[in-house]
Coordinates of C-alpha atoms and ligand atoms in Angstrom, one line a residue:
X288 CA 0.0 0.0 0.0
X289 CA 2.9 2.3 0.3
X290 CA 6.2 0.7 -0.5
X291 CA 6.5 1.3 -4.2
X292 CA 4.9 4.7 -4.2
X293 CA 7.8 6.1 -2.5
X294 CA 9.9 4.6 -5.3
X295 CA 8.1 6.2 -8.1
X296 CA 9.9 9.1 -9.8
X297 CA 8.9 12.7 -9.0
X298 CA 6.4 14.1 -11.2
X299 CA 4.3 11.0 -11.0
X300 CA 1.8 12.6 -8.7
X301 CA 1.3 15.5 -11.2
X302 CA 0.7 13.0 -13.8
X303 CA -2.0 11.4 -11.8
X304 CA -4.1 14.5 -11.3
X305 CA -3.7 15.4 -15.0
X306 CA -4.9 12.4 -16.5
X307 CA -7.2 11.1 -13.8
X308 CA -9.8 13.6 -14.9
X309 CA -9.7 12.3 -18.4
X310 CA -9.8 8.8 -17.3
X311 CA -12.8 9.5 -15.0
X312 CA -14.5 11.0 -18.0
X313 CA -13.7 8.0 -20.2
X314 CA -15.0 5.7 -17.5
X315 CA -18.3 7.6 -17.3
X316 CA -18.9 6.9 -20.9
X317 CA -21.1 3.9 -21.5
X318 CA -19.6 0.6 -22.4
X319 CA -20.4 -1.3 -25.6
X320 CA -24.0 -2.1 -24.7
X321 CA -27.2 -0.4 -25.4
X322 CA -27.2 1.5 -22.1
X323 CA -26.0 4.6 -24.2
X324 CA -29.6 5.8 -24.4
X325 CA -29.7 7.0 -20.9
X326 CA -31.9 9.8 -19.7
X327 CA -29.1 12.3 -19.3
X328 CA -26.4 13.0 -21.9
X329 CA -23.4 11.2 -20.3
X330 CA -20.8 13.2 -22.2
X331 CA -21.9 16.3 -20.6
X332 CA -21.3 15.0 -17.0
X333 CA -18.6 16.9 -15.1
X334 CA -15.9 15.3 -12.9
X335 CA -16.5 15.8 -9.3
X336 CA -20.1 16.8 -9.5
X337 CA -22.9 14.8 -7.9
X338 CA -25.7 14.0 -10.1
X339 CA -29.2 13.1 -9.2
X340 CA -30.3 9.6 -9.8
X341 CA -33.0 9.1 -12.4
X342 CA -35.5 7.1 -10.4
X343 CA -38.3 5.4 -12.2
X344 CA -41.3 6.1 -10.1
X345 CA -43.5 3.7 -11.9
X346 CA -41.3 0.8 -11.2
X347 CA -40.5 1.9 -7.6
X348 CA -43.7 2.9 -6.1
X349 CA -43.1 5.4 -3.1
X350 CA -46.4 4.1 -1.6
X351 CA -47.2 0.4 -1.2
X352 CA -50.3 0.4 -3.1
X353 CA -51.7 -0.3 -6.5
X354 CA -53.0 3.2 -6.9
X355 CA -49.6 4.9 -6.3
X356 CA -50.1 8.6 -6.9
X357 CA -48.2 10.1 -9.7
X358 CA -46.3 13.0 -8.2
X359 CA -45.4 16.2 -10.0
X360 CA -41.9 16.9 -8.8
X361 CA -40.2 20.2 -8.1
X362 CA -36.5 20.2 -7.6
X363 CA -34.6 22.5 -5.3
X364 CA -30.8 22.6 -5.3
X365 CA -29.0 23.1 -2.0
X366 CA -26.8 26.3 -2.0
X367 CA -24.1 27.2 0.3
X368 CA -25.6 28.4 3.6
X369 CA -28.9 26.8 3.0
X370 CA -30.9 25.3 5.8
X371 CA -33.9 23.0 5.4
X372 CA -36.1 26.0 6.4
X373 CA -34.7 28.0 3.5
X374 CA -35.3 25.2 1.1
X375 CA -38.9 24.8 2.3
X376 CA -39.3 28.4 1.9
X377 CA -38.1 28.4 -1.7
X378 CA -40.3 25.3 -2.4
X379 CA -43.3 27.3 -1.2
X380 CA -43.8 25.3 1.9
X381 CA -44.6 26.7 5.3
X382 CA -42.5 26.5 8.5
X383 CA -45.5 24.7 10.0
X384 CA -45.2 22.0 7.5
X385 CA -41.4 21.7 8.1
X386 CA -42.2 21.6 11.9
X387 CA -44.8 18.9 11.4
X388 CA -42.4 16.8 9.2
X389 CA -39.6 17.0 11.6
X390 CA -41.8 16.2 14.5
X391 CA -43.1 13.1 12.7
X392 CA -39.7 11.9 11.6
X393 CA -37.8 12.6 14.8
X394 CA -34.2 11.5 14.7
X395 CA -34.7 9.9 11.3
X396 CA -34.7 13.4 9.8
X397 CA -31.0 13.7 10.5
X398 CA -29.9 13.1 6.8
X399 CA -32.1 15.9 5.7
X400 CA -30.4 18.4 8.2
X401 CA -27.0 17.6 6.8
X402 CA -27.4 18.6 3.2
X403 CA -24.4 19.8 1.3
X404 CA -24.4 22.4 -1.5
X405 CA -25.1 21.0 -4.9
X406 CA -27.4 18.3 -3.5
X407 CA -31.0 18.2 -4.7
X408 CA -34.2 17.7 -3.1
X409 CA -37.4 16.8 -5.0
X410 CA -40.7 18.1 -3.5
X411 CA -44.1 16.9 -4.4
X412 CA -47.2 18.9 -3.5
X413 CA -50.9 18.5 -4.1
X414 CA -53.2 21.1 -5.7
X415 CA -53.7 22.8 -2.4
X416 CA -49.9 23.2 -1.8
X417 CA -49.7 20.4 0.9
X418 CA -46.5 18.6 1.0
X419 CA -47.0 15.0 -0.3
X420 CA -43.5 13.8 -0.6
X421 CA -39.7 14.6 -0.6
X422 CA -37.2 12.7 -2.5
X423 CA -33.4 13.0 -1.6
X424 CA -30.8 11.0 -3.4
X425 CA -28.2 10.6 -0.4
X426 CA -25.8 8.8 -2.7
X427 CA -25.7 6.8 -5.9
X428 CA -27.2 3.8 -4.0
X429 CA -29.4 5.4 -1.4
X430 CA -32.6 7.2 -1.8
X431 CA -34.4 8.8 1.0
X432 CA -38.1 9.3 0.6
X433 CA -40.5 11.2 2.9
X434 CA -44.1 10.4 2.2
X435 CA -47.3 11.6 3.8
X436 CA -49.4 8.7 4.8
X437 CA -52.5 8.8 6.9
X438 CA -51.8 12.4 7.8
X439 CA -48.3 11.7 9.0
X440 CA -44.8 12.1 7.4
X441 CA -43.0 8.8 7.2
X442 CA -39.5 7.9 6.0
X443 CA -38.8 5.2 3.6
X444 CA -35.3 4.4 2.4
X445 CA -34.7 2.8 -0.9
X446 CA -31.5 1.0 -1.6
X447 CA -30.6 0.8 -5.3
X448 CA -28.6 -2.5 -5.8
X449 CA -25.0 -2.2 -7.1
X450 CA -24.3 -4.3 -10.0
X451 CA -20.8 -5.7 -10.4
X452 CA -19.6 -6.0 -14.0
X453 CA -16.4 -7.8 -14.9
X454 CA -13.8 -5.9 -17.0
X455 CA -10.6 -7.1 -18.6
X456 CA -7.6 -5.1 -19.7
X457 CA -4.2 -5.9 -20.9
X458 CA -1.1 -3.9 -22.0
X459 CA 2.5 -3.9 -22.7
X460 CA 5.1 -1.5 -21.1
X461 CA 6.9 0.7 -23.5
X462 CA 7.8 3.5 -21.1
X463 CA 6.4 3.0 -17.7
X464 CA 3.7 1.1 -16.1
X465 CA 1.5 4.1 -15.4
X466 CA 1.5 5.0 -19.1
X467 CA 0.7 1.4 -20.1
X468 CA -2.1 1.3 -17.6
X469 CA -3.6 4.4 -18.9
X470 CA -3.4 3.2 -22.4
X471 CA -5.2 0.0 -21.4
X472 CA -8.0 2.1 -20.1
X473 CA -7.3 1.5 -16.4
X474 CA -8.3 4.1 -13.8
X475 CA -5.6 5.3 -11.3
X476 CA -7.2 3.1 -8.6
X477 CA -6.8 0.0 -10.6
X478 CA -3.2 0.9 -11.7
X479 CA -2.2 1.6 -8.2
X480 CA -4.0 -1.6 -7.1
X481 CA -1.9 -3.7 -9.4
X482 CA 1.3 -2.0 -8.3
X483 CA 0.4 -2.7 -4.7
X484 CA -0.4 -6.3 -5.3
X485 CA 3.0 -6.9 -6.8
X486 CA 4.9 -4.3 -4.8
X487 CA 6.8 -6.8 -2.7
X488 CA 8.0 -8.7 -5.8
X489 CA 8.6 -6.0 -8.5
X490 CA 10.2 -2.6 -8.1
X491 CA 7.9 -0.6 -10.4
X492 CA 10.4 2.4 -10.5
X493 CA 13.5 0.5 -11.3
X494 CA 12.8 -3.0 -12.5
X495 CA 10.4 -2.7 -15.3
X496 CA 11.6 -3.4 -18.9
X497 CA 10.3 -2.5 -22.3
X498 CA 8.0 -5.5 -23.2
X499 CA 6.9 -6.3 -19.7
X500 CA 3.1 -6.9 -19.8
X501 CA 0.0 -7.4 -17.7
X502 CA -3.5 -8.6 -17.8
X503 CA -6.1 -7.9 -15.2
X504 CA -9.7 -8.9 -14.6
X505 CA -11.4 -6.5 -12.3
X506 CA -14.9 -5.3 -11.3
X507 CA -16.8 -2.1 -12.0
X508 CA -19.6 -1.0 -10.0
X509 CA -22.8 0.1 -11.8
X510 CA -25.9 1.6 -10.4
X511 CA -29.1 1.8 -12.6
X512 CA -26.8 1.0 -15.7
X513 CA -24.5 3.9 -14.8
X514 CA -20.9 3.5 -14.0
X515 CA -20.2 4.5 -10.4
X516 CA -16.7 3.3 -9.6
X517 CA -14.0 0.6 -9.9
X518 CA -14.4 -2.3 -7.6
X519 CA -12.0 -5.0 -6.7
X520 CA -9.2 -6.5 -8.8
X521 CA -10.1 -10.1 -9.1
X522 CA -7.1 -11.7 -10.8
X523 CA -4.0 -10.1 -12.3
X524 CA -0.9 -11.3 -14.0
X525 CA 2.2 -9.4 -14.6
X526 CA 5.3 -10.4 -16.6
X527 CA 8.5 -8.7 -15.5
X528 CA 11.8 -9.5 -17.3
X529 CA 10.4 -12.9 -18.4
X530 CA 9.0 -13.9 -15.0
X531 CA 5.2 -14.1 -14.8
X532 CA 3.6 -13.3 -11.4
X533 CA 0.0 -14.2 -10.8
X534 CA -2.3 -13.0 -8.2
X535 CA -5.9 -13.9 -7.3
X536 CA -8.2 -12.1 -4.7
X537 CA -9.4 -14.2 -1.8
X538 CA -12.5 -13.5 0.2
X539 CA -10.3 -12.0 3.0
X540 CA -9.4 -9.2 0.7
X541 CA -5.8 -10.2 0.3
X542 CA -4.0 -11.5 -2.8
X543 CA -2.5 -14.8 -3.2
X544 CA -0.7 -16.9 -5.9
X545 CA -3.1 -19.4 -7.5
X546 CA -1.4 -21.9 -5.2
X547 CA -2.5 -20.0 -2.1
X548 CA 0.9 -18.4 -1.2
X549 CA 0.7 -14.8 0.0
X550 CA 2.1 -12.1 -2.2
X551 CA 2.7 -9.9 0.7
X552 CA 5.8 -10.2 3.0
X553 CA 5.4 -10.2 6.7
X554 CA 7.5 -6.9 6.8
X555 CA 7.9 -3.9 4.8
X556 CA 11.4 -3.5 3.6
X557 CA 11.6 0.1 4.9
X558 CA 9.0 1.6 7.2
X559 CA 9.3 5.1 5.9
X560 CA 9.3 7.0 2.6
X561 CA 12.8 8.3 2.8
X562 CA 15.0 10.7 0.8
X563 CA 18.3 8.7 1.1
X564 CA 20.1 6.3 3.5
X565 CA 22.2 8.5 5.7
X566 CA 23.9 5.6 7.5
X567 CA 24.0 1.9 6.6
X568 CA 23.9 -1.1 9.0
X569 CA 27.4 -1.8 10.1
X570 CA 28.2 -4.1 13.0
X571 CA 31.9 -3.3 12.7
X572 CA 31.7 0.4 12.5
X573 CA 34.6 2.2 14.1
X574 CA 34.2 5.3 16.3
X575 CA 36.0 8.1 14.5
X576 CA 37.8 9.4 17.6
X577 CA 38.3 6.4 19.8
X578 CA 38.8 3.9 17.0
X579 CA 36.8 1.4 18.9
X580 CA 34.1 -0.7 17.5
X581 CA 30.7 1.0 17.8
X582 CA 28.3 -1.0 15.8
X583 CA 25.5 0.7 13.9
X584 CA 22.7 -1.7 14.5
X585 CA 20.2 -0.3 12.2
X586 CA 19.7 1.8 9.0
X587 CA 19.3 5.6 9.2
X588 CA 16.7 6.9 6.7
X589 CA 16.9 10.6 6.2
X590 CA 13.4 12.1 5.8
X591 CA 11.7 15.3 6.7
X592 CA 10.4 15.8 10.2
X593 CA 6.8 14.7 10.3
X594 CA 7.2 12.1 7.5
X595 CA 4.9 9.1 8.7
X596 CA 6.6 6.1 10.0
X597 CA 4.8 2.8 9.5
X598 CA 4.8 -0.5 11.5
X599 CA 6.7 -2.7 9.2
X600 CA 4.7 -5.8 10.1
X601 CA 1.7 -6.9 12.2
X602 CA 2.5 -6.9 15.9
X603 CA 2.2 -5.6 19.3
X604 CA 3.9 -2.3 20.6
X605 CA 6.1 -3.4 23.5
X606 CA 7.7 0.0 24.2
X607 CA 6.7 3.6 23.4
X608 CA 8.8 6.1 25.3
X609 CA 11.6 8.7 25.4
X610 CA 15.2 8.6 26.4
X611 CA 18.0 11.1 25.9
X612 CA 19.8 8.7 23.5
X613 CA 16.9 7.4 21.5
X614 CA 14.6 10.4 21.7
X615 CA 11.0 9.2 21.2
X616 CA 11.2 5.5 20.3
X617 CA 8.8 2.6 19.7
X618 CA 9.6 -1.1 19.7
X619 CA 7.3 -3.5 18.2
X620 CA 7.2 -7.4 18.7
X621 CA 6.2 -9.6 15.8
X622 CA 5.3 -13.1 17.0
X623 CA 8.0 -14.9 18.9
X624 CA 11.0 -14.1 16.6
X625 CA 11.1 -10.6 15.4
X626 CA 11.3 -7.1 17.0
X627 CA 11.5 -3.9 15.0
X628 CA 12.6 -0.5 16.6
X629 CA 11.9 3.0 15.4
X630 CA 14.1 5.8 17.0
X631 CA 14.3 9.6 17.1
X632 CA 10.6 10.2 16.3
X633 CA 9.0 13.6 16.6
X634 CA 5.6 12.1 17.5
X635 CA 4.5 8.7 18.8
X636 CA 1.1 7.7 17.8
X637 CA 0.9 4.3 19.6
X638 CA 1.1 3.2 23.3
X639 CA 2.8 0.1 24.7
X640 CA 0.4 -2.8 24.5
X641 CA -1.4 -1.7 21.4
X642 CA -1.8 -4.1 18.5
X643 CA -0.7 -2.6 15.1
X644 CA -1.1 -3.7 11.5
X645 CA 1.5 -3.6 8.8
X646 CA 1.6 -0.1 7.2
X647 CA -0.2 1.5 10.0
X648 CA 1.3 4.9 10.9
X649 CA 2.8 4.7 14.4
X650 CA 4.7 7.9 14.6
X651 CA 6.4 10.7 12.7
X652 CA 10.1 11.1 11.7
X653 CA 11.9 13.5 14.0
X654 CA 15.3 14.6 15.3
X655 CA 14.9 13.7 19.0
X656 CA 17.6 12.2 21.2
X657 CA 21.3 12.1 20.1
X658 CA 21.2 12.9 16.4
X659 CA 22.6 15.4 14.0
X660 CA 19.6 15.7 11.8
X661 CA 16.1 14.4 11.3
X662 CA 16.0 10.7 10.3
X663 CA 14.4 7.4 11.3
X664 CA 16.9 4.9 12.9
X665 CA 15.3 1.5 12.1
X666 CA 16.4 -1.9 13.6
X667 CA 15.4 -5.3 12.7
X668 CA 16.0 -8.1 15.2
X669 CA 15.7 -11.9 14.6
X670 CA 15.8 -13.9 17.8
X671 CA 17.4 -11.0 19.6
X672 CA 20.1 -10.5 17.0
X673 CA 20.5 -7.4 14.9
X674 CA 20.1 -8.0 11.1
X675 CA 20.5 -5.7 8.2
X676 CA 17.0 -4.5 7.5
X677 CA 17.9 -4.0 3.8
X678 CA 19.0 -7.5 3.2
X679 CA 17.5 -9.7 5.8
X680 CA 15.3 -12.4 4.1
X681 CA 11.7 -11.4 5.0
X682 CA 9.2 -14.2 5.8
X683 CA 6.1 -14.5 3.7
X684 CA 2.8 -13.4 5.1
X685 CA 0.5 -16.2 6.0
X686 CA -0.9 -18.3 3.0
X687 CA -4.5 -19.1 2.5
X688 CA -5.8 -21.0 5.6
X689 CA -5.7 -24.7 5.1
X690 CA -9.4 -25.1 5.6
X691 CA -10.1 -22.6 2.6
X692 CA -7.3 -23.8 0.3
X693 CA -9.1 -26.3 -1.8
X694 CA -11.9 -23.9 -2.6
X695 CA -9.5 -21.1 -3.2
X696 CA -7.3 -23.1 -5.6
X697 CA -10.5 -24.2 -7.6
X698 CA -11.6 -20.6 -7.8
X699 CA -8.2 -19.3 -8.7
X700 CA -7.8 -21.8 -11.5
X701 CA -11.1 -20.6 -13.0
X702 CA -9.9 -17.1 -12.6
X703 CA -6.5 -17.7 -14.3
X704 CA -8.4 -19.6 -17.0
X705 CA -10.7 -16.7 -17.6
X706 CA -7.8 -14.2 -17.7
X707 CA -5.8 -16.2 -20.3
X708 CA -9.0 -16.7 -22.3
X709 CA -9.6 -13.0 -22.4
X710 CA -6.0 -12.4 -23.4
X711 CA -6.3 -14.8 -26.1
X712 CA -9.4 -13.0 -27.5
X713 CA -7.8 -9.7 -27.2
X714 CA -4.7 -10.8 -29.1
X715 CA -6.8 -12.4 -31.8
X716 CA -8.6 -9.0 -32.3
X717 CA -5.5 -7.2 -32.8
Ligands
ZN853 ZN1 21.2 5.2 13.5

């Protein structure tokens, strides 16, 4: 989730924001099917705007009855500084009506009192101007309806089911993975997702070669036929310098090889996004003045004060304290064998006894204790012995649990077959 990002060249971020808008627009466009004839002109949609859902009232009766009334809706858009009272006023409804409605709904009215500018409320009144119904699209999948029934206002929510559609993309790297991903029609989220999945095996900044390739099966979420967002990556394969890495998503949300081995390591190689290594691991380091051996038992990662420091693996904080030598420091125990240490922090965000997850921010880089400048001093101990954090072999994260392995492998086989099948079709079409 973080390792490879720090390795990406400068300027990467700028590229992201520049093309993500284009991508988002491209993704909003309808896919190959006949859904193109939607109520609104999709090409006119603006990035970052919220759009009202087109709700088919006939097929979703607001009132559970065969003679559901046909409302004539009138829409009010929430402006900055608006209150529900102002909206009611603009809709030609009295303060009395608002009062009655709020009294009827009680605490359930909360979402209506937290409207944001740009959101829309639909009002329906009868010929006498009495409020009959309010419709509010809280999100792409949640509609809130207020309906007058037997003289009282009642709240009905309507959940619109999300439909997952499977997408396939493949590409070949000519410059970098980012460009190849964009060319293949992938969104930033999916490109980042793939880089994350293989981030322990492939250095996306330094190790990619011309001709490397990838293929991915992923989900897209649709509501009412409209694209909403990218969903999970289901299966992905990446060929780097002739070696193909495969990953399949398990129901636990983690990615494994089709055999069920984890793609994660139990530890991050470095627990901070650093500028450079200011001092290497050196058990035989000599003191410049005394000439005596004064080992450097860790790695010094130079980084700006305030840079987040991550727990390099799952574990439990055994110490979180301050000393004149270490400054603010945190020690984490990972199972029986491993301990990691983080020194000279400006801030500690975890206390002794707390459980932490790999990648969780536990503190901030600082220059506390005996230091010459801001850096993270990081130590990695195996069975009480200091090891070089840069080169120590890192254990794999846990594989798919035995009880789930047979099912997972069957599923993974099916996924990989679909992936290569799609790849074949794509190649045949070229
Ligand atoms: Zn150090």
